[in-house]
Amino acid sequence: MSDSAPTVARPEASIDASVILRALLGKLVRIGFITILLLAVAYAVLLFVPRLYESRAELLVEPRSTVFTSAASNQNAESYFIDAAAVSSQIELIKSRDTILATIEAIDLRQEPAFEGWSDEDIVGEISDSLIVTQERSSRLISVAYRATDPELAARIANGLARTHVQRRAGQQIADTIEATGWLEDEINRLRQNVAEAERAIADFRVENDLFTGSNNESLTNQQLSNFATQIAAAAERRSAAQSRAQLIRSLLESGQPVVGVSDVQASAVVQQLSQELARLQGERAQQSATLLPNHPTIRALDAQIAAINEQISNEGQRVAQALEAQAQIEAALEQSLQAELDRLKVTAGSDTVEGVTLAELEREAAAERDLLNAYLLRFTEATARSDIGSSLPDVRFVSEAAPSSSPASPQTTLILMAVGIASILLQVGGVIFSELLSGRALVEHGPSSEPPLAPVEKGSDNGLIAANSDTSSEPLAISGIHAPLGALETEIQAQAARALAGLDRLIVIASDKGWDESMNFAERLTAAIVGNGQSVAEIDAASSQQGIELGLTDLCSGDADFGEVVHRGIEERFGFVPWGQGERLSPNPDRILTLIDALGDIYEVVIVVTGRVGTGSNLPLFADAGAKCLLLARDETGETRREVAMLGFSELRVIPTHERQSEVA
């Protein structure tokens, strides 16, 4: 049964550059004439435009404090950092109304002929409009530029603004010092009164609580405590020494030993006389013993005298011991008296200690007030010495004086004429090109090539349609071309395009049992139909094995290219393709292939993969796990090829019957 007749494709149009070039050459004289005329008019207009001359003065923003001009208390301080914000603040101060008014007064602009009869507000407005204050690149230099018709006046105003700003900055810093001086004076008067009151409170507290001080700035109570403690220690030492000496004398007497060797006994005058007499008698007895017997009355008389003297010495020793014991008792009584007095002073010292806390607090407050007063006095002296206008170095200095300009800054005649000329040429050339395109003279139509009509088709089995025999062209169809219908095969293509439009099929793999050119031809027609429906399509060539200069699928699988390098845009904006690439064969790399398909699926609505002929060496198995629908172009829909493809595990298999000799429009 006949399906359809061939249709005539619509012609394509392109722009003929030679037509546009001839049109431009033909109107070249008119373009030049109009350009010269516009330049002349612009030049004539510029002759009547007032010439403005610009003069520029420069200021440098930086700290200028030195050890000779800074305060003594601030000589070791670091210089403050001037950042972009500080420079911007200086610029705004220069452009402020107060600076402009001060400049008007400083250089007497009211008497200037250009401003004669003007009010101050008018002069301020005119200067503000013509004043340009900018920062020189990233430096601390500020450029003060002024434009006027008189170059001398421009230089005078620029210099006046710069100098006025420097004087204002110095005055602002001196004003701060003067304000600080007044504040310091008030604080000093207040602190003097506070110090006097604090010191008076200390004196009154000392008198009321008997907290008098002696030598070394120590309280009298503490000094008495120290003295009594020393006296008690001395009395205890003397008592102990007397008792020890008395005990020694008594122990010698009780043991019958002589006590003449004891220093206290030797010091007695009686003992000294008895010792001399004893020595004489002992010497005499020794002489008599040489001639007389021991029982001789003379010897016995001498012995009796010696014994009597020894007894006297012992008695004197007893008396000395009693004297020492009496001295020990006296020292003990003195020690007790001193200890009682010490205990009394300790009670007094305790109360003095408690009161001393309050006294110390009063003294600390008085010392703090006194130190603060001394510091303020020093600062007040320095501030008073720096209150003169010439004693401060402002943080901005005049570095470059403005000079009268010899050439006008505005208008820029050369630049304006160049801009007018270029604009005139571009507008006229654009007008000529637009006119040629609008008239259609620059458009050339290209008609499609004629093709032989297709043979009629017959109804096939339930799974597809069988087309008439025709020779298959090896060249794929261009997407942008308009093709003649192919009967049942074209109907299948339209059906698949409709499924894609409905969103049923987003990934399609096309294979054939004949050759890669058949599947490629079908893919090109299907792509054209889908693009014609307004959808975007990405086509992957995994079958042709035709090496090219563009990077493609083989380069991606071998790792020689990235994903973004293998996807190329077609003439249609909605069409993208991945060619075979520069490699001889396709390396099995399912991970990179699946990643590519997922990426294209996120960008394009439909992805079509051409795998070519089914069989040994086919690339069809590489796409079996991608969840794609497989379209198999087969001469026998029930043959071995169908079963072989079905075993790969595609989500859906569609067999499209073909004939060995299918006619095709190239």
XYZ file of C-alpha atoms in Angstrom:
666
model
C 0.000 0.000 0.000
C 1.304 3.389 -0.958
C 2.195 5.607 2.002
C 3.010 9.117 0.788
C 4.430 11.129 -2.077
C 7.692 13.089 -1.981
C 7.509 16.719 -0.836
C 9.495 19.712 -2.056
C 11.962 21.165 0.495
C 11.995 24.871 1.277
C 14.928 26.886 -0.102
C 17.647 28.179 2.201
C 18.968 31.772 2.177
C 22.460 33.156 2.853
C 24.119 36.594 2.843
C 26.157 37.518 -0.216
C 29.064 39.615 1.043
C 29.975 40.746 -2.483
C 26.632 42.514 -2.862
C 27.182 44.418 0.381
C 30.767 45.265 -0.623
C 29.631 46.629 -3.996
C 26.977 48.721 -2.282
C 29.571 50.163 0.105
C 31.973 50.962 -2.751
C 29.179 52.620 -4.671
C 28.353 54.905 -1.762
C 31.933 55.496 -0.669
C 31.958 59.059 -2.025
C 28.744 59.922 -0.230
C 30.085 58.442 3.017
C 33.266 60.480 2.729
C 31.385 63.676 1.862
C 28.987 63.344 4.772
C 31.860 62.502 7.160
C 33.860 65.584 6.048
C 30.748 67.746 6.341
C 30.076 66.518 9.875
C 33.708 67.104 10.824
C 33.504 70.650 9.522
C 30.305 71.327 11.431
C 31.791 69.844 14.612
C 34.931 71.934 14.211
C 32.875 75.072 13.686
C 30.834 74.357 16.788
C 33.990 73.742 18.800
C 35.320 77.155 17.784
C 32.515 78.761 19.781
C 32.962 76.550 22.830
C 34.829 78.415 25.624
C 38.362 77.176 26.296
C 38.868 75.945 29.845
C 42.377 75.886 31.311
C 43.213 73.529 34.152
C 45.805 74.152 36.859
C 46.750 71.492 39.350
C 48.297 71.693 42.837
C 49.328 68.647 44.841
C 49.214 67.902 48.549
C 50.912 65.065 50.443
C 49.076 63.464 53.344
C 51.483 62.113 55.996
C 52.186 62.541 59.716
C 54.787 65.227 60.466
C 55.377 64.861 64.204
C 59.040 65.086 65.366
C 60.816 64.832 68.708
C 61.286 68.602 68.666
C 57.628 69.499 68.175
C 55.830 66.607 69.859
C 55.022 66.459 73.546
C 57.658 65.021 75.868
C 55.214 62.363 77.031
C 54.551 61.272 73.441
C 58.026 61.177 71.901
C 58.179 57.404 71.880
C 54.693 56.929 70.412
C 54.384 55.431 66.956
C 53.196 57.597 64.078
C 49.562 56.960 63.199
C 48.792 55.126 59.979
C 47.139 57.013 57.129
C 44.911 54.719 55.093
C 42.642 55.245 52.103
C 39.820 56.444 54.342
C 42.050 59.196 55.776
C 42.984 60.383 52.274
C 39.301 60.346 51.259
C 38.478 62.438 54.321
C 41.096 64.997 53.305
C 39.552 65.162 49.823
C 36.104 65.835 51.263
C 37.533 68.550 53.529
C 39.109 70.292 50.536
C 35.766 70.268 48.690
C 33.818 71.439 51.735
C 32.003 74.765 51.795
C 34.077 76.097 54.709
C 37.342 75.532 52.832
C 36.000 77.308 49.742
C 34.748 80.253 51.830
C 38.115 80.497 53.579
C 39.813 80.487 50.176
C 37.541 83.279 48.958
C 38.629 85.339 51.952
C 42.301 84.391 51.633
C 42.765 85.318 47.942
C 39.995 87.967 47.860
C 37.978 86.446 45.033
C 35.146 88.939 45.521
C 37.315 91.587 43.860
C 38.116 89.311 40.917
C 36.510 90.590 37.668
C 35.213 87.097 36.876
C 33.241 87.063 40.145
C 32.465 90.752 40.451
C 28.972 91.296 41.824
C 28.502 87.635 42.720
C 27.233 86.512 46.098
C 29.228 84.138 48.247
C 26.830 81.287 47.487
C 27.237 81.843 43.733
C 31.021 81.870 44.031
C 30.999 78.712 46.169
C 28.746 76.965 43.638
C 30.923 77.978 40.687
C 34.122 76.829 42.400
C 32.513 73.530 43.464
C 31.423 72.823 39.885
C 34.881 73.529 38.428
C 36.900 71.914 41.241
C 38.365 68.429 40.750
C 40.005 66.823 43.799
C 41.342 63.291 43.289
C 43.796 60.849 44.809
C 46.789 60.061 42.632
C 46.536 56.303 42.029
C 47.255 54.390 45.269
C 49.510 57.040 46.792
C 48.964 59.638 49.522
C 49.106 62.464 46.995
C 45.960 64.569 46.551
C 45.568 66.523 43.329
C 43.626 69.804 43.564
C 42.672 70.847 40.013
C 40.579 73.832 38.967
C 39.306 74.770 35.518
C 38.618 78.319 34.387
C 38.695 80.358 31.214
C 41.596 82.367 32.662
C 44.707 80.196 33.267
C 46.068 82.659 35.840
C 42.806 82.546 37.806
C 42.742 78.726 37.647
C 46.260 78.489 39.109
C 45.480 81.099 41.744
C 42.335 79.326 42.946
C 44.013 75.871 42.939
C 46.933 77.164 45.036
C 44.571 79.088 47.322
C 42.475 75.992 48.015
C 45.563 73.883 48.747
C 47.119 76.431 51.110
C 43.808 77.101 52.858
C 43.333 73.413 53.494
C 46.832 73.121 55.011
C 46.143 76.102 57.297
C 42.745 74.683 58.288
C 44.301 71.333 59.230
C 46.914 73.122 61.356
C 44.193 75.248 62.959
C 42.072 72.164 63.681
C 44.958 70.484 65.452
C 45.753 73.654 67.444
C 42.065 73.990 68.309
C 42.188 70.526 69.801
C 45.221 71.551 71.868
C 43.525 74.740 73.065
C 40.416 72.825 74.095
C 42.591 70.310 75.903
C 44.392 73.173 77.700
C 41.128 74.579 79.037
C 39.997 71.173 80.204
C 43.358 70.529 81.903
C 43.169 73.852 83.728
C 39.758 72.991 85.165
C 40.934 69.552 86.176
C 44.081 70.944 87.821
C 42.034 73.362 89.968
C 39.758 70.537 91.027
C 42.673 68.199 91.783
C 44.460 70.805 93.861
C 41.424 71.110 96.107
C 41.098 67.318 96.306
C 44.784 66.889 97.230
C 44.557 69.543 99.954
C 41.448 67.919 101.405
C 43.027 64.452 101.292
C 46.215 65.582 103.070
C 44.177 67.488 105.684
C 42.123 64.353 106.333
C 45.333 62.370 106.891
C 46.654 64.900 109.432
C 43.329 65.033 111.301
C 43.134 61.263 111.493
C 46.688 61.015 112.897
C 45.916 63.562 115.627
C 42.602 62.004 116.586
C 44.053 58.501 116.900
C 47.540 59.380 118.307
C 49.183 57.922 115.199
C 52.356 59.954 115.572
C 55.511 58.936 113.812
C 59.054 59.056 115.031
C 62.344 58.583 113.265
C 62.438 56.590 110.043
C 58.734 57.466 109.520
C 57.741 54.759 112.061
C 54.971 55.115 114.636
C 55.874 55.762 118.270
C 54.028 52.650 119.444
C 56.089 50.444 117.166
C 59.281 52.083 118.375
C 58.293 51.502 122.046
C 57.434 47.903 121.322
C 60.853 47.441 119.816
C 62.604 49.091 122.778
C 60.699 47.082 125.396
C 61.381 43.874 123.576
C 65.088 44.691 123.544
C 65.127 45.542 127.264
C 63.240 42.368 128.166
C 65.730 40.279 126.227
C 68.663 42.031 127.976
C 67.121 41.586 131.470
C 66.445 37.930 130.804
C 70.028 37.490 129.680
C 71.439 39.189 132.789
C 69.155 37.180 135.086
C 70.190 33.953 133.491
C 73.886 34.854 133.738
C 73.650 35.801 137.477
C 71.801 32.609 138.315
C 74.368 30.541 136.439
C 77.343 32.151 138.229
C 75.689 31.833 141.662
C 74.939 28.165 141.027
C 78.549 27.609 139.973
C 79.953 29.159 143.175
C 77.612 27.107 145.408
C 78.462 23.866 143.596
C 82.202 24.518 144.110
C 81.707 25.299 147.779
C 79.630 22.170 148.358
C 82.257 19.990 146.710
C 85.053 21.623 148.805
C 86.804 23.049 145.806
C 88.344 26.498 145.867
C 86.239 29.335 144.448
C 89.082 31.726 143.925
C 89.124 30.913 140.209
C 85.569 32.231 139.703
C 85.651 35.696 138.140
C 82.952 37.114 140.439
C 84.869 35.875 143.559
C 88.166 37.173 142.190
C 86.606 40.597 141.724
C 85.936 40.856 145.480
C 88.532 43.080 147.329
C 88.340 40.849 150.459
C 89.116 37.756 148.462
C 92.009 39.531 146.810
C 93.541 40.426 150.249
C 92.889 36.949 151.635
C 94.446 35.430 148.549
C 97.612 37.471 149.056
C 97.791 36.496 152.763
C 97.179 32.876 151.887
C 99.984 32.951 149.380
C 102.365 34.424 151.956
C 101.498 31.820 154.632
C 101.805 29.015 152.150
C 105.244 30.261 151.188
C 106.361 30.558 154.779
C 105.126 27.060 155.618
C 107.006 25.730 152.674
C 110.205 27.277 154.027
C 109.581 25.941 157.520
C 108.765 22.518 156.233
C 112.283 22.251 154.978
C 113.688 22.301 158.525
C 110.765 21.392 160.753
C 108.647 18.338 161.092
C 104.889 18.443 160.325
C 104.007 18.222 164.009
C 106.163 21.131 164.902
C 104.198 23.891 166.579
C 105.277 26.424 163.952
C 104.069 24.213 161.128
C 100.859 23.539 162.978
C 100.351 27.266 163.590
C 100.888 28.028 159.907
C 98.414 25.307 158.914
C 95.848 26.750 161.264
C 96.258 30.199 159.760
C 95.974 28.816 156.207
C 92.784 26.946 157.149
C 91.329 30.088 158.676
C 92.051 32.096 155.502
C 90.472 29.388 153.311
C 87.357 29.465 155.465
C 87.192 33.227 155.086
C 87.510 32.886 151.320
C 84.649 30.339 151.326
C 82.516 32.674 153.353
C 83.273 35.473 150.924
C 82.290 33.112 148.077
C 78.963 32.457 149.864
C 78.418 36.187 150.077
C 79.232 36.667 146.354
C 76.786 33.861 145.457
C 74.095 35.503 147.560
C 74.806 38.828 145.811
C 74.453 37.137 142.395
C 71.187 35.528 143.409
C 69.900 38.877 144.586
C 70.897 40.398 141.244
C 69.060 37.582 139.428
C 65.947 38.328 141.440
C 66.214 42.010 140.583
C 66.580 41.214 136.865
C 63.601 38.843 137.035
C 61.478 41.545 138.620
C 62.619 43.989 135.949
C 61.803 41.475 133.251
C 58.312 41.009 134.616
C 57.767 44.745 134.734
C 58.970 45.190 131.185
C 56.815 42.286 130.003
C 53.727 43.833 131.574
C 54.468 47.111 129.854
C 55.039 45.265 126.576
C 51.670 43.528 126.881
C 50.007 46.881 127.428
C 51.721 48.329 124.357
C 50.637 45.321 122.300
C 47.003 46.148 122.988
C 47.638 49.732 121.965
C 49.527 48.590 118.876
C 46.612 46.367 117.867
C 44.198 49.274 117.833
C 46.816 51.345 116.001
C 47.062 48.615 113.354
C 43.313 48.652 112.741
C 43.367 52.430 112.516
C 46.435 52.213 110.287
C 44.323 50.498 107.598
C 42.109 53.548 107.388
C 45.168 55.782 107.469
C 46.791 53.813 104.629
C 43.621 54.132 102.535
C 43.616 57.880 103.094
C 47.290 58.057 102.165
C 46.706 56.031 98.970
C 43.890 58.301 97.893
C 45.970 61.362 98.605
C 48.951 59.883 96.690
C 46.761 59.043 93.681
C 45.298 62.529 93.601
C 48.788 64.010 93.972
C 50.246 61.883 91.108
C 47.348 62.771 88.813
C 47.781 66.448 89.676
C 51.507 66.291 88.824
C 50.783 64.554 85.505
C 48.129 67.125 84.559
C 50.462 69.960 85.503
C 53.096 68.569 83.123
C 50.578 68.175 80.312
C 49.154 71.630 80.959
C 52.613 73.162 80.690
C 53.262 71.367 77.386
C 49.818 72.191 75.984
C 50.235 75.864 76.895
C 53.564 75.946 75.073
C 51.982 74.327 71.953
C 48.924 76.564 71.665
C 50.556 78.796 69.057
C 49.464 78.305 65.414
C 53.058 77.776 64.345
C 53.809 75.104 66.910
C 51.889 72.332 65.115
C 52.792 70.513 61.912
C 49.572 69.442 60.129
C 49.225 65.976 58.611
C 49.135 67.456 55.076
C 51.777 69.488 53.274
C 51.961 71.541 50.082
C 54.277 69.695 47.646
C 53.499 71.042 44.169
C 52.312 74.521 43.252
C 49.831 75.016 40.434
C 51.120 76.896 37.388
C 49.074 78.604 34.655
C 48.381 76.179 31.801
C 49.395 77.089 28.249
C 47.005 74.674 26.500
C 43.284 74.289 27.169
C 42.063 71.173 28.910
C 38.608 71.421 27.365
C 37.344 70.922 24.751
C 39.606 68.195 23.325
C 39.202 69.136 19.679
C 41.240 66.268 18.217
C 39.515 63.553 20.212
C 36.065 64.983 19.524
C 36.703 65.187 15.766
C 38.044 61.625 15.734
C 34.951 60.397 17.584
C 32.641 62.270 15.180
C 34.437 60.857 12.144
C 34.413 57.270 13.406
C 30.770 57.493 14.457
C 29.791 58.957 11.073
C 31.543 56.205 9.132
C 30.163 53.406 11.321
C 26.592 54.707 11.196
C 26.649 55.140 7.424
C 28.217 51.729 6.819
C 25.688 50.134 9.141
C 22.867 51.940 7.338
C 24.048 50.658 3.943
C 24.324 47.077 5.196
C 20.903 47.244 6.862
C 19.368 48.713 3.723
C 20.792 45.930 1.541
C 19.597 43.245 3.911
C 16.158 44.817 4.276
C 15.713 45.093 0.537
C 16.712 41.471 0.051
C 19.421 42.232 -2.497
C 22.143 40.725 -0.225
C 20.202 37.462 0.344
C 20.815 34.492 -1.961
C 18.436 31.494 -1.936
C 19.704 27.897 -2.317
C 17.175 25.265 -3.464
C 17.372 21.537 -2.384
C 18.707 18.852 -4.697
C 16.141 16.710 -6.445
C 15.865 13.096 -5.444
C 14.177 10.152 -7.150
C 10.808 9.181 -5.786
C 10.624 6.376 -3.325
C 9.176 2.989 -4.108
C 5.890 2.076 -2.525
C 5.978 0.261 0.750
C 4.036 -2.758 1.915
C 2.587 -3.703 5.219
C 4.979 -5.841 7.223
C 4.678 -7.912 10.368
C 3.305 -6.701 13.679
C 6.704 -5.506 14.836
C 7.483 -3.151 11.991
C 7.198 -2.128 8.337
C 9.209 -3.333 5.339
C 10.391 -0.649 2.908
C 11.182 -1.004 -0.800
C 14.691 -1.822 -1.991
C 17.076 1.058 -2.572
C 20.816 1.711 -2.424
C 21.997 3.129 0.897
C 24.207 6.199 0.823
C 27.205 6.163 3.158
C 27.002 9.897 3.879
C 24.854 10.919 6.886
C 22.137 13.508 6.472
C 22.626 17.060 7.710
C 20.328 18.019 10.528
C 19.479 21.384 9.010
C 18.383 19.847 5.693
C 14.776 19.166 4.648
C 14.384 15.534 3.583
C 11.834 13.746 1.489
C 9.711 11.189 3.309
C 10.716 7.515 3.319
C 7.348 5.958 3.756
C 7.137 3.437 6.605
C 10.662 4.210 7.785
C 9.828 7.914 7.958
C 6.657 7.025 9.841
C 8.788 5.124 12.372
C 11.050 8.138 12.720
C 8.089 10.444 13.327
C 6.710 7.996 15.881
C 9.995 7.908 17.792
C 10.201 11.721 17.646
C 6.688 11.908 19.077
C 7.665 9.584 21.944
C 10.679 11.793 22.648
C 8.468 14.874 22.605
C 6.150 13.190 25.104
C 9.133 12.485 27.359
C 8.869 8.686 27.008
C 12.326 8.212 25.482
C 15.306 10.303 26.592
C 18.214 7.959 25.787
C 18.130 6.053 22.503
C 20.804 3.627 21.205
C 20.639 2.876 17.463
C 22.246 -0.288 16.053
C 22.040 -2.133 12.736
C 22.732 -5.586 11.423
C 24.096 -4.175 8.178
C 26.582 -1.371 8.784
C 27.326 1.787 10.697
C 26.175 4.028 7.815
C 22.627 2.683 8.003
C 22.330 3.384 11.718
C 24.011 6.757 11.288
C 21.588 7.724 8.511
C 18.627 6.751 10.674
C 20.057 8.666 13.633
C 20.521 11.813 11.561
C 16.905 11.688 10.358
C 15.619 11.012 13.860
C 17.717 13.881 15.226
C 16.353 16.238 12.566
C 12.787 15.254 13.438
C 13.321 15.789 17.165
C 15.030 19.161 16.617
C 12.166 20.090 14.317
C 9.788 19.460 17.224
C 11.658 22.119 19.232
C 13.648 19.755 21.455
C 17.407 19.720 22.102
C 19.371 16.631 21.010
C 22.879 15.361 21.672
C 24.258 12.723 19.253
C 27.177 10.399 20.085
C 29.152 8.667 17.311
C 30.270 5.298 18.682
C 30.379 3.457 15.362
C 31.959 5.282 12.411
C 35.684 4.694 13.321
C 36.432 7.738 11.170
C 39.358 9.604 12.743
C 39.141 13.376 12.600
C 40.906 16.449 13.901
C 38.288 17.050 16.607
C 38.457 15.385 20.007
C 35.718 12.849 20.529
C 34.534 9.696 22.261
C 37.732 7.686 21.717
C 39.840 10.466 23.258
C 37.491 10.666 26.263
C 37.641 6.909 26.926
C 41.436 6.832 26.589
C 41.787 9.751 29.032
C 43.306 12.139 26.464
C 40.418 14.617 26.672
C 37.962 15.975 29.247
C 34.186 15.922 28.982
C 33.944 19.558 27.976
C 36.398 19.076 25.103
C 34.521 16.315 23.286
C 31.045 17.916 23.133
C 30.663 20.198 20.084
C 27.857 22.550 19.127
C 26.090 22.185 15.792
C 24.647 24.826 13.516
C 21.374 24.523 15.371
C 21.592 25.840 18.935
C 19.577 22.860 20.149
C 21.981 20.311 18.664
C 25.231 18.976 20.084
C 27.355 16.072 18.983
C 30.276 13.944 20.170
C 32.336 12.727 17.168
C 34.410 9.552 16.951
C 37.578 11.458 17.756
C 41.241 11.031 16.899
C 41.658 7.449 18.110
C 41.659 4.336 15.960
C 39.460 2.269 18.284
C 37.187 2.834 21.242
C 38.710 1.766 24.577
C 36.158 0.059 26.875
C 35.639 2.560 29.683
C 32.035 2.227 30.919
C 32.516 4.706 33.768
C 33.491 7.612 31.534
C 30.836 6.660 28.949
C 28.049 6.573 31.556
C 29.266 9.848 33.061
C 29.187 11.459 29.608
C 25.639 10.205 28.989
C 24.460 11.495 32.388
C 26.038 14.907 31.755
C 24.451 15.188 28.305
C 21.115 14.076 29.741
C 21.212 17.009 32.173
C 21.809 19.465 29.304
C 19.830 18.021 26.391
C 16.320 16.631 26.310
C 17.237 13.593 24.159
C 20.549 11.724 23.797
C 21.049 9.491 20.715
C 23.940 6.996 20.564
C 24.928 5.371 17.242
C 26.694 2.014 17.806
C 26.702 0.712 14.207
C 26.714 -2.915 13.190
C 25.827 -5.597 15.720
C 28.284 -8.446 16.132
C 31.907 -9.084 16.993
C 33.692 -5.841 17.880
C 30.443 -3.892 18.269
C 30.340 -1.084 20.842
C 26.688 -1.763 21.631
C 27.440 -3.682 24.921
C 29.155 -0.570 26.347
C 25.758 1.183 26.537
C 23.667 -1.737 27.834
C 23.832 -0.500 31.460
C 22.852 3.086 30.668
C 19.105 2.410 30.907
C 18.609 3.221 27.226
C 16.068 2.163 24.660
C 17.619 0.247 21.760
C 16.417 0.702 18.162
C 17.682 -2.216 16.038
C 17.584 -1.793 12.267
C 17.309 -5.432 11.124
C 16.464 -7.192 7.922
C 14.995 -10.083 9.905
C 13.157 -9.004 13.022
C 12.938 -12.534 14.425
C 16.493 -13.637 13.671
C 19.636 -14.260 15.701
C 20.506 -10.583 15.826
C 17.377 -9.756 17.808
C 18.101 -12.466 20.383
C 21.739 -11.354 20.661
C 20.751 -7.753 21.379
C 17.968 -8.771 23.758
C 20.462 -10.669 25.906
C 22.423 -7.462 26.569
C 19.708 -6.199 28.942
C 18.420 -2.962 27.413
C 15.367 -1.467 29.130
C 13.420 -1.691 25.844
C 14.226 -3.181 22.440
C 12.511 -1.926 19.308
C 13.234 -3.773 16.036
C 12.743 -1.732 12.896
C 12.611 -3.956 9.830
C 14.592 -2.852 6.803
C 15.282 -4.271 3.301
C 18.694 -5.022 1.898
C 18.220 -2.319 -0.703
C 16.594 0.652 1.000
C 16.299 3.909 -0.924
C 17.476 6.996 0.882
C 17.704 10.722 0.262
C 21.234 11.987 0.776
